[in-house]
Amino acid sequence: VHVSNLHGWGRNKRWEYWGLITPRHILGLTLSNLDYLKAHQLYVYDRMTGVEIVCDAITPPWAPALLPDTPGPLTARASAAKLTMTFADVPGGTRLSVRSARVNADLVAADGGDSLGVVVPWGGRRLQYTVKDVARPLTGQIVVDGQAHDVPSGESFAVLDRGRGRWPYAMTWNWGAGSGLVDGRRVGLQVGGKWTDGTGSTENGLLVDGRL
């Protein structure tokens, strides 16, 4: 029901970030448009070996990338020379597709129930709209350096951080999220601070079996 409706050019910031955790891997998938450039990143951490893979794609403002301001169902995508990512809402969840030289992934983050959405005002001309959607069940497959890893259901989770706003020049932002099973219940934690100080808004929440 929210439309961020950002007009003009300057300090608008739009992003879709997915944090994914499986028994073997941690992934960070970022699509972002900062007006003056577009910055995308794939981050992979192998929890067994400690190996990290980072693939950054910094492109000029005219480079193609889709980060809509409208509410879902939403599709976000970017394609650069060494990295292509698409986040597409589909019936029952969001399909996350990644293509790079060393990592390919085809995953589905199932609908998790409620999400936390809040508008944080920094005055009459600056604001941030954020959606935090934690503890979404994750399935699919990740291929790293040619080795395929199935993502086990019930042990793997996704977190979405969606941002749309018009920002001050400088800002300090703290964020933490957690997902897991506790006594058979699906629990999600969302905490944040610093950037909300003095605004009257917070972004803190607890989800239990999809209820915020």
Short mmCIF file of C-alpha atoms in Angstrom, two decimals:
data_model
loop_
_atom_site.label_atom_id
_atom_site.label_comp_id
_atom_site.label_asym_id
_atom_site.label_seq_id
_atom_site.Cartn_x
_atom_site.Cartn_y
_atom_site.Cartn_z
CA VAL A 1 0.00 0.00 0.00
CA HIS A 2 3.03 2.29 0.14
CA VAL A 3 4.39 4.16 -2.89
CA SER A 4 7.69 5.93 -2.24
CA ASN A 5 7.11 8.23 -5.23
CA LEU A 6 10.57 9.81 -5.40
CA HIS A 7 10.90 12.58 -7.99
CA GLY A 8 13.87 14.53 -9.27
CA TRP A 9 17.56 13.75 -8.93
CA GLY A 10 20.17 14.31 -6.26
CA ARG A 11 20.12 12.38 -3.01
CA ASN A 12 17.52 9.73 -3.74
CA LYS A 13 18.52 6.25 -2.70
CA ARG A 14 16.81 3.04 -3.79
CA TRP A 15 17.93 -0.45 -2.95
CA GLU A 16 16.91 -4.08 -2.62
CA TYR A 17 19.16 -6.12 -0.32
CA TRP A 18 18.71 -9.82 0.37
CA GLY A 19 20.64 -11.52 3.16
CA LEU A 20 20.60 -15.32 2.83
CA ILE A 21 21.84 -17.90 5.32
CA THR A 22 22.10 -21.65 4.80
CA PRO A 23 23.97 -24.31 6.79
CA ARG A 24 26.90 -23.94 4.33
CA HIS A 25 26.77 -20.37 2.99
CA ILE A 26 25.97 -16.76 3.77
CA LEU A 27 25.05 -14.56 0.78
CA GLY A 28 24.45 -10.84 0.42
CA LEU A 29 22.71 -9.66 -2.76
CA THR A 30 22.48 -5.90 -3.33
CA LEU A 31 20.88 -3.84 -6.09
CA SER A 32 21.11 -0.08 -5.54
CA ASN A 33 20.57 3.20 -7.34
CA LEU A 34 22.11 6.27 -5.67
CA ASP A 35 21.18 8.69 -8.50
CA TYR A 36 24.81 9.59 -9.28
CA LEU A 37 25.78 5.92 -9.71
CA LYS A 38 24.39 2.41 -9.44
CA ALA A 39 26.15 -0.03 -7.14
CA HIS A 40 25.44 -3.75 -7.09
CA GLN A 41 27.17 -6.50 -5.15
CA LEU A 42 27.24 -10.25 -4.70
CA TYR A 43 28.88 -11.47 -1.48
CA VAL A 44 29.35 -15.15 -0.62
CA TYR A 45 30.90 -16.62 2.52
CA ASP A 46 31.56 -20.35 2.85
CA ARG A 47 30.97 -21.19 6.51
CA MET A 48 32.90 -24.46 6.19
CA THR A 49 36.09 -23.19 4.55
CA GLY A 50 36.06 -19.50 5.44
CA VAL A 51 36.45 -18.53 1.77
CA GLU A 52 34.83 -15.24 0.70
CA ILE A 53 33.79 -14.23 -2.81
CA VAL A 54 32.91 -10.60 -3.60
CA CYS A 55 31.71 -9.38 -6.98
CA ASP A 56 31.07 -5.64 -7.25
CA ALA A 57 29.47 -3.88 -10.21
CA ILE A 58 29.61 -0.07 -10.15
CA THR A 59 27.87 1.49 -13.14
CA PRO A 60 27.05 5.05 -14.29
CA PRO A 61 23.60 6.52 -13.65
CA TRP A 62 22.41 5.83 -17.19
CA ALA A 63 23.21 2.11 -17.00
CA PRO A 64 20.13 -0.15 -17.06
CA ALA A 65 18.74 -1.20 -13.69
CA LEU A 66 15.18 -1.63 -12.46
CA LEU A 67 14.30 -0.55 -8.90
CA PRO A 68 10.59 0.36 -8.90
CA ASP A 69 8.98 2.74 -6.40
CA THR A 70 5.61 0.98 -6.62
CA PRO A 71 4.45 -1.65 -4.13
CA GLY A 72 4.64 -5.34 -5.00
CA PRO A 73 4.44 -7.64 -6.77
CA LEU A 74 7.80 -6.15 -7.66
CA THR A 75 10.66 -7.10 -9.96
CA ALA A 76 14.13 -5.59 -9.44
CA ARG A 77 17.06 -6.36 -11.73
CA ALA A 78 20.45 -5.20 -12.90
CA SER A 79 22.85 -6.52 -15.49
CA ALA A 80 26.51 -5.51 -15.69
CA ALA A 81 29.52 -7.02 -17.45
CA LYS A 82 30.31 -9.47 -14.64
CA LEU A 83 27.12 -9.66 -12.58
CA THR A 84 23.42 -10.16 -13.31
CA MET A 85 20.78 -10.36 -10.59
CA THR A 86 16.98 -10.47 -10.70
CA PHE A 87 14.61 -10.41 -7.72
CA ALA A 88 11.09 -11.21 -8.93
CA ASP A 89 7.98 -11.62 -6.81
CA VAL A 90 6.17 -14.78 -7.86
CA PRO A 91 3.13 -16.58 -6.42
CA GLY A 92 4.12 -17.71 -2.93
CA GLY A 93 7.41 -15.86 -2.68
CA THR A 94 10.31 -14.12 -4.42
CA ARG A 95 12.64 -15.78 -6.93
CA LEU A 96 16.27 -14.71 -6.59
CA SER A 97 18.46 -15.34 -9.65
CA VAL A 98 22.21 -14.64 -9.69
CA ARG A 99 24.75 -15.06 -12.49
CA SER A 100 28.46 -14.31 -12.17
CA ALA A 101 31.80 -15.84 -13.13
CA ARG A 102 32.13 -17.94 -9.97
CA VAL A 103 28.63 -18.05 -8.47
CA ASN A 104 25.23 -18.90 -9.91
CA ALA A 105 22.10 -19.23 -7.82
CA ASP A 106 18.43 -19.96 -8.36
CA LEU A 107 16.54 -19.56 -5.10
CA VAL A 108 13.03 -18.90 -3.79
CA ALA A 109 12.37 -16.98 -0.59
CA ALA A 110 8.87 -18.06 0.40
CA ASP A 111 6.38 -15.55 1.75
CA GLY A 112 7.01 -15.33 5.46
CA GLY A 113 3.89 -13.51 6.65
CA ASP A 114 4.02 -9.99 8.07
CA SER A 115 6.85 -7.58 7.33
CA LEU A 116 7.89 -4.37 9.04
CA GLY A 117 7.49 -1.17 7.02
CA VAL A 118 8.19 2.28 8.43
CA VAL A 119 8.72 5.83 7.19
CA VAL A 120 11.43 7.76 9.03
CA PRO A 121 11.21 11.55 8.58
CA TRP A 122 14.37 13.67 8.71
CA GLY A 123 12.49 16.90 8.10
CA GLY A 124 10.29 18.37 5.40
CA ARG A 125 12.46 17.27 2.46
CA ARG A 126 14.33 14.19 3.65
CA LEU A 127 12.88 10.78 4.54
CA GLN A 128 13.52 7.07 4.35
CA TYR A 129 10.95 4.34 3.74
CA THR A 130 12.23 0.92 4.74
CA VAL A 131 10.77 -2.57 4.62
CA LYS A 132 12.35 -5.31 6.69
CA ASP A 133 11.05 -8.81 5.87
CA VAL A 134 12.82 -11.39 8.02
CA ALA A 135 12.71 -15.17 8.56
CA ARG A 136 11.51 -16.05 5.06
CA PRO A 137 12.02 -19.78 4.35
CA LEU A 138 14.63 -20.29 1.61
CA THR A 139 15.02 -23.14 -0.91
CA GLY A 140 16.86 -23.70 -4.18
CA GLN A 141 20.43 -24.24 -5.31
CA ILE A 142 23.73 -22.35 -5.17
CA VAL A 143 26.61 -23.21 -7.52
CA VAL A 144 30.06 -22.01 -6.41
CA ASP A 145 33.07 -22.63 -8.67
CA GLY A 146 31.14 -25.37 -10.45
CA GLN A 147 30.06 -27.21 -7.29
CA ALA A 148 26.30 -27.36 -6.68
CA HIS A 149 24.87 -26.97 -3.19
CA ASP A 150 21.20 -27.64 -2.51
CA VAL A 151 19.64 -25.27 -0.01
CA PRO A 152 17.91 -27.36 2.68
CA SER A 153 14.35 -26.42 3.57
CA GLY A 154 13.74 -25.63 7.23
CA GLU A 155 17.39 -24.75 7.84
CA SER A 156 17.77 -21.80 5.47
CA PHE A 157 16.31 -18.30 5.68
CA ALA A 158 16.19 -15.02 3.76
CA VAL A 159 15.93 -11.41 4.93
CA LEU A 160 14.83 -8.53 2.70
CA ASP A 161 15.89 -4.93 3.34
CA ARG A 162 14.09 -2.60 0.93
CA GLY A 163 14.98 1.09 1.01
CA ARG A 164 13.51 4.08 -0.78
CA GLY A 165 14.33 7.58 0.40
CA ARG A 166 15.85 11.01 0.00
CA TRP A 167 18.84 11.27 2.27
CA PRO A 168 20.91 13.84 4.13
CA TYR A 169 24.54 14.13 3.05
CA ALA A 170 25.77 11.95 5.94
CA MET A 171 24.03 9.34 8.08
CA THR A 172 24.95 6.62 10.60
CA TRP A 173 22.92 3.44 10.23
CA ASN A 174 22.93 0.35 12.47
CA TRP A 175 20.96 -2.72 11.49
CA GLY A 176 20.66 -6.29 12.73
CA ALA A 177 18.38 -9.16 11.76
CA GLY A 178 18.02 -12.77 12.81
CA SER A 179 16.03 -15.78 11.60
CA GLY A 180 15.63 -19.31 12.88
CA LEU A 181 13.57 -21.98 14.57
CA VAL A 182 13.03 -21.85 18.34
CA ASP A 183 11.13 -24.78 19.88
CA GLY A 184 9.59 -25.47 16.48
CA ARG A 185 8.44 -21.89 15.89
CA ARG A 186 9.80 -19.67 13.14
CA VAL A 187 11.22 -16.56 14.78
CA GLY A 188 12.53 -13.39 13.18
CA LEU A 189 14.29 -10.48 14.89
CA GLN A 190 14.65 -6.98 13.45
CA VAL A 191 16.60 -4.23 15.23
CA GLY A 192 17.95 -0.89 14.06
CA GLY A 193 19.08 2.44 15.36
CA LYS A 194 21.14 5.65 15.09
CA TRP A 195 19.49 6.74 11.85
CA THR A 196 16.06 6.93 13.53
CA ASP A 197 17.23 9.01 16.53
CA GLY A 198 15.01 12.03 17.18
CA THR A 199 12.44 11.13 14.51
CA GLY A 200 9.78 9.43 16.65
CA SER A 201 10.08 6.29 14.49
CA THR A 202 11.79 2.99 15.17
CA GLU A 203 12.38 -0.15 13.08
CA ASN A 204 12.41 -2.76 15.81
CA GLY A 205 10.22 -5.84 15.59
CA LEU A 206 9.73 -9.47 16.58
CA LEU A 207 8.06 -12.00 14.27
CA VAL A 208 6.75 -15.35 15.51
CA ASP A 209 5.37 -17.76 12.90
CA GLY A 210 4.90 -14.85 10.50
CA ARG A 211 3.10 -12.50 12.89
CA LEU A 212 4.73 -9.16 13.64
#
